[in-house]
Tab-separated table of C-alpha atoms and ligand atoms in Angstrom:
chain	number	residue	atom	x	y	z
O	7	MET	CA	0.000	0.000	0.000
O	8	ILE	CA	2.715	2.448	0.955
O	9	GLU	CA	4.877	2.541	-2.101
O	10	ASP	CA	8.489	3.409	-2.466
O	11	LYS	CA	7.546	5.697	-5.305
O	12	ASN	CA	10.715	6.372	-7.114
O	13	GLN	CA	13.775	4.296	-7.636
O	14	GLN	CA	14.919	6.755	-10.274
O	15	ARG	CA	15.285	10.408	-9.381
O	16	THR	CA	15.644	13.064	-12.046
O	17	GLN	CA	16.128	16.537	-10.613
O	18	LEU	CA	13.481	18.979	-11.852
O	19	SER	CA	16.186	21.632	-12.226
O	20	ASP	CA	17.749	19.528	-15.016
O	21	LEU	CA	14.725	20.256	-17.239
O	22	GLY	CA	13.811	23.865	-16.508
O	23	GLU	CA	10.195	25.027	-16.380
O	24	PHE	CA	9.429	24.849	-20.095
O	25	GLY	CA	11.251	21.574	-20.526
O	26	LEU	CA	9.244	20.209	-17.611
O	27	ILE	CA	5.912	21.398	-19.046
O	28	ASP	CA	6.760	19.944	-22.463
O	29	HIS	CA	7.797	16.691	-20.872
O	30	LEU	CA	4.710	16.335	-18.680
O	31	THR	CA	2.167	17.389	-21.302
O	32	LYS	CA	3.536	15.710	-24.421
O	33	ASN	CA	0.923	12.920	-24.352
O	34	PHE	CA	-2.134	15.134	-24.052
O	35	GLU	CA	-4.366	14.959	-27.120
O	36	ILE	CA	-7.013	17.403	-28.316
O	37	LYS	CA	-10.449	15.773	-28.585
O	38	HIS	CA	-12.917	18.668	-28.731
O	39	LYS	CA	-13.750	21.036	-31.574
O	40	SER	CA	-14.203	23.748	-28.969
O	41	THR	CA	-10.462	23.542	-28.230
O	42	VAL	CA	-9.202	25.938	-30.901
O	43	LYS	CA	-5.750	26.248	-29.365
O	44	GLY	CA	-4.471	24.091	-26.531
O	45	ILE	CA	-1.144	24.134	-24.719
O	46	GLY	CA	1.702	26.042	-26.370
O	47	ASP	CA	0.767	29.726	-26.613
O	48	ASP	CA	0.199	32.444	-24.012
O	49	ALA	CA	-3.355	31.239	-23.520
O	50	ALA	CA	-5.678	28.534	-24.762
O	51	VAL	CA	-8.409	29.521	-27.215
O	52	LEU	CA	-11.845	27.946	-26.806
O	53	GLY	CA	-14.709	28.449	-29.249
O	54	PHE	CA	-18.274	27.675	-28.206
O	55	LYS	CA	-21.400	28.364	-30.286
O	56	ASN	CA	-24.848	28.902	-28.783
O	57	LYS	CA	-23.691	27.325	-25.574
O	58	ASN	CA	-23.288	28.456	-22.017
O	59	ILE	CA	-19.904	27.812	-20.498
O	60	VAL	CA	-19.357	26.680	-16.930
O	61	ILE	CA	-16.037	27.161	-15.171
O	62	THR	CA	-14.974	25.776	-11.827
O	63	THR	CA	-11.685	25.551	-9.986
O	64	ASP	CA	-10.300	23.712	-6.991
O	65	LEU	CA	-7.041	23.873	-5.083
O	66	LEU	CA	-5.672	20.777	-3.348
O	67	VAL	CA	-2.968	21.226	-0.726
O	68	GLU	CA	-0.712	18.503	0.648
O	69	GLY	CA	-1.376	17.899	4.331
O	70	VAL	CA	-4.819	19.534	4.109
O	71	HIS	CA	-6.594	17.679	1.296
O	72	PHE	CA	-4.323	14.697	0.761
O	73	ASP	CA	-1.683	12.621	2.495
O	74	LEU	CA	0.981	11.172	0.205
O	75	SER	CA	1.840	8.408	2.654
O	76	TYR	CA	-1.172	6.449	1.401
O	77	MET	CA	-2.250	8.430	-1.658
O	78	PRO	CA	-0.201	7.329	-4.668
O	79	LEU	CA	0.562	10.304	-6.933
O	80	LYS	CA	-1.150	8.626	-9.871
O	81	HIS	CA	-4.379	8.472	-7.881
O	82	LEU	CA	-3.913	12.022	-6.675
O	83	GLY	CA	-3.624	13.262	-10.269
O	84	TYR	CA	-6.758	11.359	-11.185
O	85	LYS	CA	-8.709	12.579	-8.158
O	86	SER	CA	-7.673	16.216	-8.662
O	87	VAL	CA	-9.368	16.095	-12.079
O	88	ILE	CA	-12.426	14.182	-10.855
O	89	VAL	CA	-13.319	16.628	-8.086
O	90	ASN	CA	-13.548	19.415	-10.670
O	91	LEU	CA	-15.460	17.418	-13.262
O	92	SER	CA	-17.967	16.558	-10.561
O	93	ASP	CA	-18.718	20.274	-10.157
O	94	VAL	CA	-19.204	20.656	-13.930
O	95	TYR	CA	-21.650	17.728	-14.048
O	96	ALA	CA	-23.484	19.205	-11.057
O	97	MET	CA	-24.411	22.089	-13.395
O	98	ASN	CA	-25.893	19.540	-15.860
O	99	ALA	CA	-23.031	20.427	-18.212
O	100	GLU	CA	-20.561	18.380	-20.241
O	101	ALA	CA	-16.924	18.803	-19.167
O	102	THR	CA	-14.678	19.645	-22.117
O	103	GLN	CA	-11.375	21.166	-20.976
O	104	ILE	CA	-9.163	21.494	-17.904
O	105	THR	CA	-6.077	23.424	-16.954
O	106	VAL	CA	-3.691	22.000	-14.377
O	107	SER	CA	-1.313	24.048	-12.248
O	108	ILE	CA	1.116	22.654	-9.728
O	109	ALA	CA	3.500	24.067	-7.184
O	110	VAL	CA	6.082	21.529	-6.149
O	111	SER	CA	9.027	21.412	-3.754
O	112	ASN	CA	12.365	19.956	-4.793
O	113	ARG	CA	11.788	16.807	-2.735
O	114	PHE	CA	9.718	15.602	-5.724
O	115	PRO	CA	11.797	14.204	-8.581
O	116	LEU	CA	10.573	14.212	-12.182
O	117	GLU	CA	9.422	10.588	-11.859
O	118	ALA	CA	6.957	11.586	-9.124
O	119	LEU	CA	5.438	14.287	-11.327
O	120	GLU	CA	5.249	11.829	-14.198
O	121	ASP	CA	3.103	9.591	-11.979
O	122	LEU	CA	0.882	12.547	-11.112
O	123	TYR	CA	0.452	13.358	-14.809
O	124	VAL	CA	-0.299	9.751	-15.727
O	125	GLY	CA	-3.267	10.040	-13.366
O	126	ILE	CA	-4.327	13.348	-14.945
O	127	GLU	CA	-3.949	11.886	-18.427
O	128	THR	CA	-5.981	8.789	-17.495
O	129	ALA	CA	-8.835	10.926	-16.188
O	130	ALA	CA	-8.688	13.133	-19.300
O	131	LYS	CA	-8.970	10.050	-21.500
O	132	ILE	CA	-11.771	8.355	-19.591
O	133	TYR	CA	-13.822	11.547	-19.225
O	134	ASN	CA	-13.021	12.777	-22.727
O	135	ILE	CA	-11.566	16.163	-21.825
O	136	ASP	CA	-8.723	18.224	-23.267
O	137	VAL	CA	-5.907	19.502	-21.054
O	138	VAL	CA	-5.349	22.981	-22.467
O	139	GLY	CA	-2.965	24.754	-20.130
O	140	GLY	CA	-1.596	25.308	-16.687
O	141	ASP	CA	1.382	26.506	-14.755
O	142	THR	CA	4.276	24.869	-12.959
O	143	THR	CA	6.105	26.596	-10.169
O	144	SER	CA	8.158	25.772	-7.112
O	145	SER	CA	6.894	25.569	-3.573
O	146	THR	CA	8.860	25.675	-0.337
O	147	THR	CA	6.606	23.134	1.344
O	148	GLY	CA	4.981	20.195	-0.331
O	149	LEU	CA	2.713	19.911	-3.299
O	150	LEU	CA	-0.217	22.056	-4.413
O	151	ILE	CA	-2.454	21.185	-7.343
O	152	SER	CA	-4.977	23.553	-8.845
O	153	VAL	CA	-7.301	22.301	-11.570
O	154	THR	CA	-9.758	24.472	-13.474
O	155	ALA	CA	-12.474	22.690	-15.434
O	156	ILE	CA	-14.544	24.106	-18.260
O	157	GLY	CA	-17.772	22.659	-19.549
O	158	GLU	CA	-20.565	23.449	-21.942
O	159	VAL	CA	-24.314	23.252	-21.660
O	160	LYS	CA	-27.069	24.162	-24.076
O	161	SER	CA	-28.527	27.522	-23.051
O	162	ASN	CA	-31.309	27.041	-20.461
O	163	ASN	CA	-30.304	23.436	-19.738
O	164	GLU	CA	-28.021	24.403	-16.866
O	165	VAL	CA	-29.225	23.428	-13.395
O	166	TYR	CA	-28.553	25.608	-10.372
O	167	ARG	CA	-28.834	25.055	-6.642
O	168	ASP	CA	-31.784	27.418	-6.264
O	169	GLY	CA	-34.575	25.803	-8.286
O	170	ALA	CA	-36.033	23.258	-5.831
O	171	LYS	CA	-39.783	23.577	-5.119
O	172	PRO	CA	-41.883	22.236	-2.237
O	173	ASN	CA	-43.104	18.671	-3.023
O	174	ASP	CA	-40.147	17.986	-5.345
O	175	LEU	CA	-38.425	14.638	-4.853
O	176	LEU	CA	-34.905	14.645	-3.388
O	177	VAL	CA	-32.778	12.131	-5.288
O	178	VAL	CA	-29.221	10.910	-4.776
O	179	THR	CA	-27.021	8.862	-7.124
O	180	GLY	CA	-24.919	5.848	-6.120
O	181	ASP	CA	-24.237	5.246	-2.438
O	182	LEU	CA	-22.833	7.385	0.358
O	183	GLY	CA	-20.196	7.253	3.072
O	184	ALA	CA	-17.754	4.887	1.367
O	185	ALA	CA	-14.969	7.424	0.761
O	186	TYR	CA	-15.013	8.474	4.409
O	187	MET	CA	-14.845	4.891	5.680
O	188	GLY	CA	-12.063	4.169	3.168
O	189	LEU	CA	-10.153	7.043	4.710
O	190	GLN	CA	-10.681	5.637	8.212
O	191	VAL	CA	-9.200	2.294	7.115
O	192	LEU	CA	-6.224	3.992	5.416
O	193	GLU	CA	-5.557	6.162	8.497
O	194	ARG	CA	-5.655	3.084	10.709
O	195	GLU	CA	-3.244	1.174	8.458
O	196	LYS	CA	-0.902	4.155	8.428
O	197	GLU	CA	-0.692	4.009	12.234
O	198	VAL	CA	-0.065	0.257	12.089
O	199	TYR	CA	2.656	0.804	9.479
O	200	LYS	CA	4.370	3.381	11.678
O	201	VAL	CA	4.673	0.804	14.466
O	202	ASN	CA	5.482	-2.141	12.208
O	203	PRO	CA	6.723	-1.235	8.714
O	204	ASN	CA	6.782	-4.936	7.766
O	205	SER	CA	3.069	-5.442	8.335
O	206	GLN	CA	1.206	-6.648	5.275
O	207	PRO	CA	-2.396	-5.662	5.875
O	208	ASP	CA	-5.151	-7.578	4.123
O	209	LEU	CA	-7.215	-4.763	2.688
O	210	SER	CA	-9.394	-6.943	0.455
O	211	PRO	CA	-12.474	-6.654	2.734
O	212	TYR	CA	-12.213	-2.887	2.201
O	213	SER	CA	-11.513	-2.794	-1.542
O	214	TYR	CA	-14.628	-0.820	-2.505
O	215	ILE	CA	-14.387	1.828	0.200
O	216	ILE	CA	-10.640	2.338	-0.306
O	217	GLU	CA	-11.172	2.722	-4.043
O	218	ARG	CA	-13.897	5.297	-3.351
O	219	GLN	CA	-11.377	7.287	-1.290
O	220	LEU	CA	-8.322	6.927	-3.519
O	221	LYS	CA	-9.920	6.752	-6.960
O	222	PRO	CA	-13.333	8.404	-6.936
O	223	GLU	CA	-15.333	8.816	-10.126
O	224	ALA	CA	-17.512	11.732	-11.217
O	225	ARG	CA	-21.075	11.028	-12.392
O	226	LYS	CA	-20.756	11.944	-16.050
O	227	ASP	CA	-23.038	8.969	-16.743
O	228	ILE	CA	-25.877	10.536	-14.756
O	229	ILE	CA	-25.956	13.653	-16.940
O	230	LYS	CA	-26.476	11.414	-19.953
O	231	LEU	CA	-28.965	9.223	-18.079
O	232	LEU	CA	-31.104	12.212	-17.086
O	233	LYS	CA	-31.042	13.460	-20.659
O	234	ASP	CA	-32.082	10.023	-21.957
O	235	LEU	CA	-34.858	9.783	-19.356
O	236	GLU	CA	-35.958	13.336	-20.222
O	237	VAL	CA	-35.691	14.429	-16.627
O	238	LYS	CA	-34.442	17.936	-15.927
O	239	PRO	CA	-33.620	18.394	-12.234
O	240	SER	CA	-35.026	21.516	-10.611
O	241	SER	CA	-31.826	21.917	-8.596
O	242	MET	CA	-28.582	19.981	-8.324
O	243	ILE	CA	-25.287	19.867	-6.392
O	244	ASP	CA	-22.461	17.365	-6.106
O	245	ILE	CA	-21.738	15.720	-2.760
O	246	SER	CA	-18.231	16.751	-1.842
O	247	ASP	CA	-18.738	17.820	1.774
O	248	GLY	CA	-21.325	15.300	2.975
O	249	LEU	CA	-25.026	14.853	2.293
O	250	SER	CA	-26.226	17.086	5.127
O	251	SER	CA	-24.283	20.166	4.090
O	252	GLU	CA	-25.332	19.730	0.422
O	253	ILE	CA	-29.000	19.360	1.417
O	254	ILE	CA	-28.686	22.566	3.408
O	255	HIS	CA	-27.163	24.344	0.370
O	256	LEU	CA	-30.074	23.270	-1.855
O	257	CYS	CA	-32.679	24.208	0.766
O	258	LYS	CA	-31.178	27.586	1.670
O	259	GLN	CA	-30.599	28.645	-1.921
O	260	SER	CA	-34.005	27.373	-3.093
O	261	LYS	CA	-35.746	28.772	0.011
O	262	VAL	CA	-37.417	25.447	0.805
O	263	GLY	CA	-37.390	22.884	3.604
O	264	CYS	CA	-36.903	19.128	3.379
O	265	ASP	CA	-37.643	15.752	4.972
O	266	VAL	CA	-34.934	13.132	4.400
O	267	TYR	CA	-35.687	9.515	5.313
O	268	GLU	CA	-32.875	7.720	7.131
O	269	GLU	CA	-34.004	4.298	5.879
O	270	LYS	CA	-33.760	5.481	2.255
O	271	ILE	CA	-30.128	6.648	2.364
O	272	PRO	CA	-28.195	4.262	0.067
O	273	LEU	CA	-25.273	2.494	1.759
O	274	ASP	CA	-22.942	-0.149	0.371
O	275	PRO	CA	-22.720	-3.338	2.504
O	276	GLN	CA	-18.980	-2.652	2.951
O	277	VAL	CA	-19.805	0.723	4.489
O	278	ILE	CA	-22.241	-0.893	6.895
O	279	SER	CA	-19.798	-3.643	7.959
O	280	THR	CA	-16.870	-1.210	8.324
O	281	CYS	CA	-19.026	1.176	10.362
O	282	GLU	CA	-19.849	-1.730	12.678
O	283	GLU	CA	-16.168	-2.585	12.958
O	284	PHE	CA	-15.231	1.036	13.788
O	285	ASN	CA	-18.305	1.456	15.964
O	286	ILE	CA	-19.485	4.476	13.962
O	287	ASP	CA	-23.109	5.151	13.053
O	288	SER	CA	-23.523	4.625	9.295
O	289	THR	CA	-26.156	7.351	8.942
O	290	THR	CA	-23.773	9.856	10.521
O	291	VAL	CA	-21.103	8.770	8.044
O	292	ALA	CA	-23.451	9.150	5.072
O	293	LEU	CA	-24.617	12.564	6.275
O	294	ASN	CA	-21.258	14.023	7.213
O	295	GLY	CA	-18.533	11.913	5.588
O	296	GLY	CA	-17.894	13.758	2.377
O	297	GLU	CA	-15.886	13.096	-0.787
O	298	ASP	CA	-18.536	10.829	-2.300
O	299	TYR	CA	-18.779	12.899	-5.529
O	300	GLU	CA	-22.282	11.636	-6.121
O	301	LEU	CA	-24.988	13.987	-7.393
O	302	LEU	CA	-27.874	15.219	-5.276
O	303	PHE	CA	-30.813	16.718	-7.126
O	304	THR	CA	-34.464	17.599	-6.868
O	305	MET	CA	-37.105	16.899	-9.500
O	306	SER	CA	-40.831	17.174	-10.002
O	307	GLN	CA	-42.943	14.274	-8.671
O	308	ASP	CA	-44.660	14.264	-12.078
O	309	ASP	CA	-41.500	12.647	-13.503
O	310	TYR	CA	-41.259	9.920	-10.842
O	311	SER	CA	-42.265	7.120	-13.245
O	312	LYS	CA	-39.232	7.984	-15.418
O	313	ILE	CA	-36.725	7.251	-12.651
O	314	LYS	CA	-38.593	4.585	-10.710
O	315	ALA	CA	-36.567	1.390	-10.253
O	316	ASN	CA	-33.425	2.890	-11.798
O	317	PRO	CA	-30.570	1.331	-9.773
O	318	ASN	CA	-28.472	4.524	-10.065
O	319	LEU	CA	-31.062	6.802	-8.488
O	320	THR	CA	-32.566	6.718	-4.986
O	321	VAL	CA	-35.352	8.978	-3.769
O	322	ILE	CA	-34.370	9.880	-0.205
O	323	GLY	CA	-36.876	12.593	0.648
O	324	TYR	CA	-39.255	15.387	-0.246
O	325	MET	CA	-38.832	19.114	-0.391
O	326	LYS	CA	-41.133	21.122	1.882
O	327	VAL	CA	-41.965	24.750	2.426
O	328	ALA	CA	-39.154	26.629	4.140
O	329	GLN	CA	-41.063	27.129	7.390
O	330	VAL	CA	-41.075	23.380	8.053
O	331	GLY	CA	-37.274	23.299	8.245
O	332	ILE	CA	-34.771	20.623	7.223
O	333	HIS	CA	-35.124	17.272	8.986
O	334	LEU	CA	-33.939	13.707	9.046
O	335	VAL	CA	-36.834	11.302	9.629
O	336	THR	CA	-35.200	8.466	11.564
O	337	ARG	CA	-36.029	4.756	11.399
O	338	ALA	CA	-37.815	5.263	14.727
O	339	ASP	CA	-39.928	7.912	12.960
O	340	THR	CA	-38.609	10.854	14.928
O	341	LYS	CA	-37.555	14.090	13.246
O	342	ILE	CA	-34.089	15.460	13.868
O	343	PRO	CA	-32.991	18.827	12.441
O	344	ILE	CA	-30.157	18.415	9.914
O	345	LYS	CA	-27.057	20.451	10.621
O	346	ALA	CA	-24.008	20.758	8.423
O	347	GLN	CA	-20.945	19.015	9.780
O	348	GLY	CA	-19.103	18.439	6.535
O	349	TRP	CA	-15.378	18.568	5.984
O	350	LYS	CA	-13.986	21.702	7.542
O	351	ASN	CA	-10.448	21.895	6.304
O	352	PHE	CA	-9.898	25.164	8.120
O	353	ASN	CA	-10.490	23.429	11.437
O	354	VAL	CA	-7.979	20.640	10.879
R	572	MG	MG1	-19.606	21.169	-5.694
């Protein structure tokens, strides 16, 4: 699990900034017509016709957002792209381009950055996006990665956070809490490794939750699915900080309330068994865990027949008038107000 990343070490100073950029970006291909000019000039040129453009950016900082002792650089590159694409899809848009900027200290040799860029390249291939620019600079402490993603959406097809109406269904994709429990397992193994570097943990019972933490996917497929089903969400957000804080965003911005049913929250069996092992409540994990990168959206009840029985989509509640408030309806049928307790990196 904890890799000795680099046998070979090529000093970054041997290449220089432009040599480094050329080296790291030489495999990137252009796939979209909207990419008029990619890497290689002062700026990229993008041409979009009759489309609205969405832009989103994210900054990942070593020690705050990731820990390289269990996060291989390849996975980190992949994940840094995914977290941005997830925000593009949350607008009901198609992701088309990204830029990638890194600040890196001299403890990273070229081979480490190559791993990072293999991850970026893999994500770009799988999600069909062009890498059109970026910046590379030095840092005195650790690694910083900033990715900006650009997407396109037909005018009026974009979906915001503020369109939910009372009586709308609240729907979530996939399952929740796995990335957080994967992190708990990785943190535990890191402590074990510190005490006994020769330990060979059997992580196979945790394969799904660890993959959800180290190699999350963004729900590009859902944007297509909704289009095929002819369902346009009334509001949508991606779940990066935990279900409860995203529900609160939708409710506050749409000026509505909500009832969420505990028994409806989708959990993978591995999440349930690992929660039992760690003695953590699985509902708490689903509500507050974060980093699931699933989509949470609201839609009219009139369209319910279109999504009924779809294994990707789970109705977990109903939107209410604002005065009712935002509640979890527990299995015991009591109502508990939902409060945001998502990731708070500033409190770490
Ligand atoms: Mg988001």
